[in-house]
XYZ file of C-alpha atoms in Angstrom:
616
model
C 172.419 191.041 115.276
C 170.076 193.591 116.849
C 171.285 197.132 118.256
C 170.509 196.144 121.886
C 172.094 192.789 121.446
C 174.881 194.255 120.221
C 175.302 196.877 122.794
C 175.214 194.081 125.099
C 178.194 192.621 124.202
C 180.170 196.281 123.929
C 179.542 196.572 127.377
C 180.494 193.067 127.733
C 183.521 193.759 127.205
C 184.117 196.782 128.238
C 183.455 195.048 131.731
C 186.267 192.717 130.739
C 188.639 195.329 129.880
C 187.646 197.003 133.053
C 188.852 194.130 134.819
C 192.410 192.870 132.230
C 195.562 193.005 134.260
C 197.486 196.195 132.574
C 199.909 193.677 131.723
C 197.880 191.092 129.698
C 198.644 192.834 126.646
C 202.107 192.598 127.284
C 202.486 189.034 128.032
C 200.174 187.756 124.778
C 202.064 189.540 122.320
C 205.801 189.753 123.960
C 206.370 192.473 122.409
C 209.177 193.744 124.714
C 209.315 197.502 124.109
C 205.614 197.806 125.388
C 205.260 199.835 128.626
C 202.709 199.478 131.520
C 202.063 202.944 131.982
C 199.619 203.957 134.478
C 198.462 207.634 133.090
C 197.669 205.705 129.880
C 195.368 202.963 131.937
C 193.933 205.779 134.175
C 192.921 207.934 130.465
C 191.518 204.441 128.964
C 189.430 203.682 132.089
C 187.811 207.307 131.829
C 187.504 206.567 127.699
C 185.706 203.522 128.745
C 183.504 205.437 131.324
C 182.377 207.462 128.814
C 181.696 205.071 126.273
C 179.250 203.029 128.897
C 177.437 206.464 129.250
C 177.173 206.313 125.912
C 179.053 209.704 125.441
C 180.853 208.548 121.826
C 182.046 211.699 120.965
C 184.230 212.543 124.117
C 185.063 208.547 124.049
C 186.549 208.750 120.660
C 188.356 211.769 121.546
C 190.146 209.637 124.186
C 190.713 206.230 123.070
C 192.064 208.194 119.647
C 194.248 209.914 121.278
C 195.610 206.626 123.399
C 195.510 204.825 119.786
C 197.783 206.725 118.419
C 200.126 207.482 121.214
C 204.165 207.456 119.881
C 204.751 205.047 123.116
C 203.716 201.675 122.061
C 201.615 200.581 125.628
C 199.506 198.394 127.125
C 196.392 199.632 126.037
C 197.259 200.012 122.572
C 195.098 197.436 120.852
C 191.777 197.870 123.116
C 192.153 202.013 122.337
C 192.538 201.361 118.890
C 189.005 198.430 119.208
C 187.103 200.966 121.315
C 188.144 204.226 118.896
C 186.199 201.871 116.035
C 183.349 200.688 118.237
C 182.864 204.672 119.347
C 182.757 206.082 115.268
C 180.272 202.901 115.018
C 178.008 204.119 117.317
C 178.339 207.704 116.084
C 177.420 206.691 112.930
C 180.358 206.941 110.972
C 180.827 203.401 109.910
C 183.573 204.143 106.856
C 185.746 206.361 109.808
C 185.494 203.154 111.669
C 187.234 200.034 109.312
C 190.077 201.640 109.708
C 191.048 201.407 113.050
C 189.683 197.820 113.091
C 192.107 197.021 110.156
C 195.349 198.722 111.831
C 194.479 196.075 115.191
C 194.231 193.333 112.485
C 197.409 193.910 110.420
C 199.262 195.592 112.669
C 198.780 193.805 115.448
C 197.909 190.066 114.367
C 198.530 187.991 117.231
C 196.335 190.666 119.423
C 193.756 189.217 121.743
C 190.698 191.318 120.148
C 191.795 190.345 116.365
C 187.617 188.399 116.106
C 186.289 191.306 117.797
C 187.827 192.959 115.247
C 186.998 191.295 112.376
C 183.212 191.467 114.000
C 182.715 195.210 114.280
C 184.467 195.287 110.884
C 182.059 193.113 109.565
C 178.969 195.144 110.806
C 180.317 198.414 109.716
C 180.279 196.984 106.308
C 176.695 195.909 106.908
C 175.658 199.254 107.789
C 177.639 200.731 104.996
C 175.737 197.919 102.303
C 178.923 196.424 101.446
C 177.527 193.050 102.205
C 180.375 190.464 100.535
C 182.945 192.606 102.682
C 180.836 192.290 105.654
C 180.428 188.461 105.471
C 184.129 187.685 104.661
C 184.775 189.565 108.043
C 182.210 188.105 110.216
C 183.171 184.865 109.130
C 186.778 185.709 110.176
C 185.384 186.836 113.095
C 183.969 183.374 113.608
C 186.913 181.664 112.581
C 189.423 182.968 115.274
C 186.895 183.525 118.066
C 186.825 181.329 120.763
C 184.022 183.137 122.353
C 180.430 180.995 121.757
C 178.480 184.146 121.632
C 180.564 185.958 119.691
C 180.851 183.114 117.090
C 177.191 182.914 117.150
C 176.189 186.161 116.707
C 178.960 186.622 113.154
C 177.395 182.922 111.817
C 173.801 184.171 112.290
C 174.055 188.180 110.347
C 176.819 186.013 107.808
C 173.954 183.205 107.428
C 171.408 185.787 106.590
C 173.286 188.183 104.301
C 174.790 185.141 102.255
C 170.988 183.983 101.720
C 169.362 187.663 101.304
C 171.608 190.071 100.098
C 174.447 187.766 98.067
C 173.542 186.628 94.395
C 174.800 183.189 93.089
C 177.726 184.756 91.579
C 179.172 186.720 94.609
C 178.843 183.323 96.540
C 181.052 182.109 94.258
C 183.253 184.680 94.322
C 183.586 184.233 98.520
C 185.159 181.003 97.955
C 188.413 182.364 98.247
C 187.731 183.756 101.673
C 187.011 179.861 102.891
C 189.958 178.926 104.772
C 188.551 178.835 108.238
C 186.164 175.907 109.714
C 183.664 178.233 110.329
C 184.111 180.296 106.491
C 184.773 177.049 104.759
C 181.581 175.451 105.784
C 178.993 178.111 105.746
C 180.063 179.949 101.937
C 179.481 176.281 100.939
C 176.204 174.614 102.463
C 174.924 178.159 101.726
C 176.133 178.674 98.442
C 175.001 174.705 97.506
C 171.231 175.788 98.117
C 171.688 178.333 95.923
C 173.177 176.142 93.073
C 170.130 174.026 94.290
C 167.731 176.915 93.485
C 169.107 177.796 90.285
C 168.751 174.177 88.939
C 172.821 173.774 89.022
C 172.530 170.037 90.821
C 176.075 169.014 89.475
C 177.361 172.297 90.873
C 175.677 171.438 94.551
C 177.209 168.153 94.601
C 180.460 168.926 93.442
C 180.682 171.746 96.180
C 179.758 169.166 99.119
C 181.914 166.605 98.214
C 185.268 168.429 98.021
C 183.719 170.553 101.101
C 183.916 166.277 102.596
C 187.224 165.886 101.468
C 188.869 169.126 102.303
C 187.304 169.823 105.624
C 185.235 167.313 107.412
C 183.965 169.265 110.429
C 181.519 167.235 112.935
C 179.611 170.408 113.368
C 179.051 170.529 110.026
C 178.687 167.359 108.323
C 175.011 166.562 109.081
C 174.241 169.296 107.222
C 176.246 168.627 104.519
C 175.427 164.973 104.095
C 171.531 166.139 103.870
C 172.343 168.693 101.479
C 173.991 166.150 99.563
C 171.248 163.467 99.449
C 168.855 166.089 98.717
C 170.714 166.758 95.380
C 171.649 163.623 94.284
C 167.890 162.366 95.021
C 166.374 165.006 93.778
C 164.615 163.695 90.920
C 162.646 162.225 93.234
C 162.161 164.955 96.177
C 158.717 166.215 96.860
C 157.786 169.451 95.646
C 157.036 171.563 98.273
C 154.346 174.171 97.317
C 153.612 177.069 99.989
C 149.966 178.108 99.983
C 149.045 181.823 101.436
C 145.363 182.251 101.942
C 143.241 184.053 104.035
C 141.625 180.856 105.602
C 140.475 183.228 108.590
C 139.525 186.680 109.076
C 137.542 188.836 105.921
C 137.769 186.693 103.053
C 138.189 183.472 104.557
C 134.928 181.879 103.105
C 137.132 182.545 99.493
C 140.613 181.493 100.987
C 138.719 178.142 101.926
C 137.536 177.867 98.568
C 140.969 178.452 96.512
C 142.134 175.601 98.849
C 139.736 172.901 98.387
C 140.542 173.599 94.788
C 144.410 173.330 95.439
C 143.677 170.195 97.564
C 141.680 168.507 95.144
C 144.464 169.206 92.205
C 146.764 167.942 94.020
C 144.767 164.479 94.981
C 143.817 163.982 91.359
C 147.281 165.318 89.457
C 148.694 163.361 86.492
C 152.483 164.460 87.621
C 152.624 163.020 91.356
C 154.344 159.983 90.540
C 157.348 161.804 88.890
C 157.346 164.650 91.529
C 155.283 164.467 94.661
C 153.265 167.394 95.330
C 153.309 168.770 99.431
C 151.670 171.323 100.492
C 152.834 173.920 103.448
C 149.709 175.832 103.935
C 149.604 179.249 106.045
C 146.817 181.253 107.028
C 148.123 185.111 106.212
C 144.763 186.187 108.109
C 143.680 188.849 105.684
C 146.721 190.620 106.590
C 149.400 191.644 104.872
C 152.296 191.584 107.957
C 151.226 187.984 108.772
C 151.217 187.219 104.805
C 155.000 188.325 104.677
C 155.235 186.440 107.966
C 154.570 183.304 106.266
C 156.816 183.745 103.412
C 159.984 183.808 106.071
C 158.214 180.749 107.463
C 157.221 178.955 104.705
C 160.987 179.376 102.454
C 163.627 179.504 105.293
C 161.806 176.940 107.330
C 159.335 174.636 104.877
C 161.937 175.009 101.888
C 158.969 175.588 99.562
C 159.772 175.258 96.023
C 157.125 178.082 94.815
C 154.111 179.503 96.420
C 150.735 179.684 95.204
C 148.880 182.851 97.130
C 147.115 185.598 98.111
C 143.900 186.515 96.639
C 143.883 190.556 97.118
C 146.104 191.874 94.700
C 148.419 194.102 97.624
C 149.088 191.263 99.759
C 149.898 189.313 95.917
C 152.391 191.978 95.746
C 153.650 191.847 98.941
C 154.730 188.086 99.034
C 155.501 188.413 95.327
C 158.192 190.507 96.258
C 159.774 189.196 99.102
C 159.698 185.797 97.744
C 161.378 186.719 94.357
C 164.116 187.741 96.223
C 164.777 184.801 97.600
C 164.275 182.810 93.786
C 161.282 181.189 94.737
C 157.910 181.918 92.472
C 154.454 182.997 93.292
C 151.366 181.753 91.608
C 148.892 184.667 92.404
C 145.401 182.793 91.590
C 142.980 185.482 91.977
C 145.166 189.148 91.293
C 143.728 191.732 88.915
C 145.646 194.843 89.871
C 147.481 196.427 87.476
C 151.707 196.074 88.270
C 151.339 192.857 90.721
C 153.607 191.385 88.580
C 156.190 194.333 88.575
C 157.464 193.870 92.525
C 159.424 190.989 91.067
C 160.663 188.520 88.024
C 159.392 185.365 89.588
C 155.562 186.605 90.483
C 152.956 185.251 88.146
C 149.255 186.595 87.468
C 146.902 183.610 87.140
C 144.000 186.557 86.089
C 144.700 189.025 83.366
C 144.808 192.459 84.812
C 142.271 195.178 84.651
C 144.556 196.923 81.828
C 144.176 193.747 80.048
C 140.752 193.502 80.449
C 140.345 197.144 79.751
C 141.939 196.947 76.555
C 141.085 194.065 75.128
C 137.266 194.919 75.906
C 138.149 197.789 73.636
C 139.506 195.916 70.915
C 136.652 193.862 70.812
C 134.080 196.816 70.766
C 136.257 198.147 68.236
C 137.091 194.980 65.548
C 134.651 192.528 66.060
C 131.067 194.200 67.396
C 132.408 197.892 64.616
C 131.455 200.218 67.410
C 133.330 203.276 67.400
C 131.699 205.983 69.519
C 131.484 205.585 73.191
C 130.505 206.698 76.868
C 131.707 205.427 80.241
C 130.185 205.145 83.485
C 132.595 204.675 86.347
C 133.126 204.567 90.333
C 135.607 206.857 91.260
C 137.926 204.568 92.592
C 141.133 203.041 91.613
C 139.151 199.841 89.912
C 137.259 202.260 88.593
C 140.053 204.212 87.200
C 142.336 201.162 85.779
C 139.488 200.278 83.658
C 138.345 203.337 82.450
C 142.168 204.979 81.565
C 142.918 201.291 79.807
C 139.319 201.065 77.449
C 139.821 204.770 76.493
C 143.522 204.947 75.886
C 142.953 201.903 73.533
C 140.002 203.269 71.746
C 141.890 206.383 71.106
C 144.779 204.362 69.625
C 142.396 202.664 67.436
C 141.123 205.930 66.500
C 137.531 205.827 68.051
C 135.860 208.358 69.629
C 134.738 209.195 73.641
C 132.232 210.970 73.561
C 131.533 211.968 77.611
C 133.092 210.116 80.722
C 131.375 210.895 83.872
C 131.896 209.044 87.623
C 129.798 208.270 90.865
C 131.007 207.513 94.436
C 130.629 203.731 94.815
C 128.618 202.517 98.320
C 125.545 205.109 98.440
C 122.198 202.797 99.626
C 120.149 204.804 97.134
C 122.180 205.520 94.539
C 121.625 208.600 92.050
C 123.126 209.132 88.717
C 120.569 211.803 87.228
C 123.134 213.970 87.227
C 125.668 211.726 85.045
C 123.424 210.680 82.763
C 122.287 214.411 82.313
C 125.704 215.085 81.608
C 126.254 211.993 78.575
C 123.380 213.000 77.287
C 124.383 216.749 76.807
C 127.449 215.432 75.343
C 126.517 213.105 72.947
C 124.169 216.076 71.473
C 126.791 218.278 71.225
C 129.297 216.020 69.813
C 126.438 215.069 66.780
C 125.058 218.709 66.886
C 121.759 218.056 68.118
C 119.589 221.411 68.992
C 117.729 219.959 71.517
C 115.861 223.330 71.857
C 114.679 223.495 68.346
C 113.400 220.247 68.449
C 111.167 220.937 71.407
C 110.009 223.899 69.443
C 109.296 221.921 66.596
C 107.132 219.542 68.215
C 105.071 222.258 69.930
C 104.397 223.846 66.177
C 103.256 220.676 65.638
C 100.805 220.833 68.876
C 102.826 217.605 70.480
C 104.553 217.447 73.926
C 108.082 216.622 73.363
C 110.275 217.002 76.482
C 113.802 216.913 76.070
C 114.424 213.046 77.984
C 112.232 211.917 75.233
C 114.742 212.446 72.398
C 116.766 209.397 72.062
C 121.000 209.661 72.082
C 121.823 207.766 69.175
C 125.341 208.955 68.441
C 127.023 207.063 70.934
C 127.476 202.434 69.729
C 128.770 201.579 73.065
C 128.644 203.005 76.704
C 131.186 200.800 79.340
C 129.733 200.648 82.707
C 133.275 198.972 84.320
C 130.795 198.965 87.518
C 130.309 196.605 90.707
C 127.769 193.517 90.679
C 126.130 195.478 93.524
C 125.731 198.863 91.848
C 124.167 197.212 88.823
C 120.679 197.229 89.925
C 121.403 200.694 90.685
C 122.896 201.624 87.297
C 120.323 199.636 84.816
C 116.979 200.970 85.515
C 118.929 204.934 85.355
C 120.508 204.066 81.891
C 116.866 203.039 80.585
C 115.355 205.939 81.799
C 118.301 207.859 80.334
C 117.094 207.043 76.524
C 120.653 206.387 75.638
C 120.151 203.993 72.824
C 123.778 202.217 73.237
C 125.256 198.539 73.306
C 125.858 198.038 77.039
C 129.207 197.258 77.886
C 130.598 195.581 81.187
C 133.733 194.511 83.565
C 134.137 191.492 85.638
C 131.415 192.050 88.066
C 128.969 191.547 85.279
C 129.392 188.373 85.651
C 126.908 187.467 88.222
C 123.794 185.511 87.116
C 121.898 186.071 90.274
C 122.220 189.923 89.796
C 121.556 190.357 85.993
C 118.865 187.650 86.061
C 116.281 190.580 88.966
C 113.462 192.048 87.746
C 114.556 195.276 87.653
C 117.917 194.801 85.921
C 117.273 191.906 83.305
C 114.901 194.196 81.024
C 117.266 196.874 80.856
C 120.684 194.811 80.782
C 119.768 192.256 77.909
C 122.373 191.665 75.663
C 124.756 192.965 77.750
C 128.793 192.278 76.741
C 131.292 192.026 79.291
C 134.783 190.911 79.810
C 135.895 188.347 82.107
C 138.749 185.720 83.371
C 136.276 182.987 84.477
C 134.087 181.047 82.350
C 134.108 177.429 82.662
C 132.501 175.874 79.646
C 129.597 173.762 81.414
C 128.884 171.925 78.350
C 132.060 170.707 77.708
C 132.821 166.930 79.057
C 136.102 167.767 80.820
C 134.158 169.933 83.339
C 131.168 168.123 84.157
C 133.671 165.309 84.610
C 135.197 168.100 86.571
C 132.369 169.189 88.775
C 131.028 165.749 89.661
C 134.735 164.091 90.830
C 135.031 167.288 92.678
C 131.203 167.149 94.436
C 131.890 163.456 95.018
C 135.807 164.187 96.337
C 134.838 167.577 98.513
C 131.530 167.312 99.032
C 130.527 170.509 97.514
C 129.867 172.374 94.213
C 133.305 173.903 92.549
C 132.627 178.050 92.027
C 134.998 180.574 91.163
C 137.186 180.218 93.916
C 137.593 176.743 94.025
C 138.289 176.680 90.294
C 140.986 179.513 90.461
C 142.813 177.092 92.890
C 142.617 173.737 90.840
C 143.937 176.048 87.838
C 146.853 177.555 89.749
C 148.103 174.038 90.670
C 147.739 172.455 87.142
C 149.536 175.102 86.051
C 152.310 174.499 88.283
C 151.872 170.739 87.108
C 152.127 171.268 83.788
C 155.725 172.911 84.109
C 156.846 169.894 85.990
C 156.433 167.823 83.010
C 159.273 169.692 81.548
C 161.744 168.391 84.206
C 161.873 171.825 86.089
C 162.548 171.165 90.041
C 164.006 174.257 90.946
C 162.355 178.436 91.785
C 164.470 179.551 88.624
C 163.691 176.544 86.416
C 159.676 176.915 87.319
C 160.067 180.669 86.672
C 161.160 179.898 83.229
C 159.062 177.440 82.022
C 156.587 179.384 83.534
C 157.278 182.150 81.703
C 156.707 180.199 78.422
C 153.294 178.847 79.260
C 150.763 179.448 76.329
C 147.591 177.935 75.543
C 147.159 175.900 78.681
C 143.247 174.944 78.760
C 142.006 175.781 82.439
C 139.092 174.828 84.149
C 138.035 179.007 84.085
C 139.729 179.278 80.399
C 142.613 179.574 78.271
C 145.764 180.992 80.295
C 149.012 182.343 78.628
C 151.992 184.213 80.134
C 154.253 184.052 77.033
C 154.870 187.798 75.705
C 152.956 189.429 78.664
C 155.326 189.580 81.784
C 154.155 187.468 83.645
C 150.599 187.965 83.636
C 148.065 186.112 82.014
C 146.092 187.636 79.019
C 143.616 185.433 77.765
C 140.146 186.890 78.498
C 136.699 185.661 77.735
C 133.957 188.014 76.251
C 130.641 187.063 77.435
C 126.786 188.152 76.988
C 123.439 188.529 79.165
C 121.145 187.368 77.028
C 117.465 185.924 77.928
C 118.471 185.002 81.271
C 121.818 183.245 80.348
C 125.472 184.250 80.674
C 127.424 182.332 77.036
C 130.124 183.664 75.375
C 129.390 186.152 72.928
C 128.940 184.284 69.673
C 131.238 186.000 67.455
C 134.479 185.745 70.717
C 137.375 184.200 68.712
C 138.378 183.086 71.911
């Protein structure tokens, strides 16, 4: 419940106490050595003056001493409520449960015994003891009588059982289930979460003796649904959240990812055995509204697993929150490095740039026998995730870097003199060139030899990990440079349009870069591909589209092992290997979670192919 709801209902009752004939006590509890003393009513109306002013330090000091008078009176039980309440709102929750526990065992048959049990209950809350706080809320709901009171203990008990409460402290709560109230709530809630983990038997068993045993009205709709739910659920639709930004920045690639979720679910080979639905939400571009939908799309939708975003923060974001509530997210376009960390049940339909890093170095290393290198970087965090992975790797392979050197990303006329300057000093220092003597030489010999005519030959590879925009930039610099080296490229290389300009092609030919998308267009399965789709959506399937059709088909294919359930997805998940997508081979086994097949491609004479000699 919120702080200013809750205060509401403090001074709720304090109102009503205001107003109790001295004598009420007296009369509910016949306890016939209590006295109606009036200094003791006059020093508990000031207490409770001071607690509406919200002066809880001089209220304490008053209803304490009135709780723990030696003369047993009428105010006893409401000092000893309103000494708890005033440590609550000081702060000092563990100072508090006491007091609320002498009312409850001393004084059982007391009026405030749910109030009680309530501001028990949230002092546990505060303090993060969360079982302890919903056993006493739900106590607090069992002997209330008061709607809003019963309310407000269901609704924080509803939502800690569901957030905060594994599988196995549900379980443990079952002994607390006595009340209508306790009984009904620890078992519809903890029967979803049997649902989740796959335990079906478990969920049925629960709701039937929860029939036999109890058999509230209030409660049995719910029950019954929960019940037909698990006993049909071999045949329930899945329900598969989508998170895209289908408005705001990068809603021209949200569309995209959709029409390619859309069309894979239209044409999937698993919908007769398991239904596909989709529960799509629009996150916006924005992360708050992407975490919005998450709430929406689990508590409300009852997704199954979510397939979204495509910027590797908001990825994380919904990753997180939606692991927590053991139900998995597909991210289909993710690169970051450590998406996959926030949480066990996020998956990484892209390999990250580490991956790519690395295994770009590998390749450099094993298959093209380069072993000398230079890089060429923005200074950015892409930038820097590349770089740190393809030079950590070469190092552990035992190559050599010879000179790293960086540019701010964005300039309209970009200059890299001064880098290049820099690699090229390196490179002759590192194979001893005397770039001087030269010079001299060739003017003993009467030619003109200036010093950006000798070539750099001592460095095989230079890694330009570089944006598709900066390349036109960064090509005609590197010729001019006279570094003779096999270019090597990131992700953004892959762009036809860019590599195929006049003043980039010359200089960027034969060109080897890493990427997660390349759909084999001479294969039959995706021209047979491309054309159902053109004829289905009316439009060509490109990257975006693509990553979408693969994220569902992956989903798909772990249906066909009989999982229904967020934990039973997340495992079979986690075992995926080899799976042929539409953009390439994708494989989670052995890499938490993210996938780490790559494909190594090559520029040459106006094409983009694999690289010939890619075991991949």
């Amino acid at each position: 419940m919120h702080e200013k709801g809750l205060l509401k209902i403090l001074l709720g009752l304090g109102f009503i106490l205001l107003c109790l004939d001295p004598t009420s006590y007296a009369q509910s509890q016949q306890w016939k050595s209590v006295k109606v003393l009036p200094n003791k009513e006059a020093q508990f109306r000031q207490a409770l003056r001071e607690y509406s002013s919200e002066k809880y330090r001089a209220a304490f000091d008053d209803f304490e001493a009135l709780a723990t008078s030696r003369e047993l009176h009428q105010r006893m039980t409401a000092s000893l409520l309103m000494t708890g309440k005033s440590l609550y709102q000081l702060g000092r929750y563990s100072d508090a449960i006491p007091y609320f526990d002498k009312l409850i065992t001393t004084f059982p048959r007391s009026k405030y015994i749910d109030d009680a049990y309530y501001e028990k209950g949230i002092s546990h809350y505060r303090l993060g003891n969360y079982s302890d706080a919903v056993v006493n809320l739900l106590g607090s709901a069992d002997w209330s009588s008061e709607n809003a009171l019963i309310a407000g203990s269901k609704k924080l008990a509803r939502y800690l059982m569901r957030s905060e409460l594994s599988l196995q402290e549900m379980r443990d709560l079952t002994q607390f289930a006595n009340g209508e109230h306790s009984a009904a709530l620890i078992t519809i809630e903890m029967a979803q979460k049997e649902l989740r983990e796959g335990s079906t038997e478990r969920a049925i068993s629960l709701l039937k003796d929860y029939k036999k045993k109890y058999g509230s009205k209030q409660y049995l709709p719910t029950v019954d649904r929960l019940l037909k739910e698990a006993e049909t659920s071999g045949g329930r639709p899945m329900k598969v959240g989508v998170i895209l930004p289908l408005s705001g920045y990068f809603a021209e690639e949200g569309m995209g990812v959709l029409r390619g979720v859309k069309f894979a679910q239209a044409h999937g080979k698993n919908n007769d055995d398991t239904p596909i639905r989709l529960e799509i939400w629009d996150s916006e571009s924005n992360m708050v509204k992407a975490i919005r939908g998450v709430n929406t799309l689990v508590e409300r939708a009852k997704v199954d697993v979510i397939i979204g975003e495509l910027e590797s923060p908001i990825t994380a974001g919904i990753g997180a929150l939606a692991s927590l509530k053991k139900v998995p997210v597909i991210g289909p376009a993710a690169t970051e490095n450590g998406v996959t960390t926030v949480g066990e049940s996020v998956f990484q339909l892209n390999s990250t740039l580490e991956t790519k890093g690395q295994a770009l170095a590998e390749y450099a290393f094993h298959v093209l026998g380069l072993r000398t290198f230079a890089t060429l970087a923005p200074a950015d965090e892409y930038g820097q995730q590349m770089t740190d992975s393809f030079m950590a790797k070469i190092d552990e392979l035992g190559g050599r870097i010879v000179a790293q050197s960086w540019y701010y990303a964005g300039s309209e006329d970009l200059n890299l003199t001064r880098q290049f300057n820099n690699i090229r000093e390196s490179a002759f220092a590192y194979d001893s060139t005397d770039v001087e003597e030269l010079i001299k030489e060739a003017e003993r010999k009467g030619e003109d030899l200036e010093e950006k005519d000798i070539p750099v030959l001592s460095i095989d590879g230079i890694f330009f990990p570089i944006y598709s925009e900066d390349i036109p930039y960064v090509a005609p610099q590197f010729a001019l440079s006279n570094i003779r080296a096999q270019v090597l490229g990131g992700e953004y290389w892959d762009n036809l349009e860019v590599l195929s300009g006049s003043q980039v092609q010359p200089y960027v030919n034969a060109a080897i870069f890493v990427s997660d998308y390349f759909p084999n267009d001479d294969s039959i399965e995706f021209r047979n591909f491309r054309n159902e789709f053109r004829m289905a959506m009316r439009t060509t399937p490109e990257r975006w589209e693509v990553f979408g059709y693969d994220a569902l088909n992956v989903l798909e294919e772990v249906l066909k092992t009989g999982a229904k359930r967020g934990v039973e997805i997340s495992r079979e998940l986690q075992s995926l290997s080899d799976f042929k997508g539409m953009k390439g081979e994708i494989t989670f086994k052995g890499n938490n979670r993210v996938n780490k097949e790559v494909n190594f491609l090559q520029f040459l004479n106006g094409k983009i192919m694999k690289h010939q000699n890619s075991s991949n």
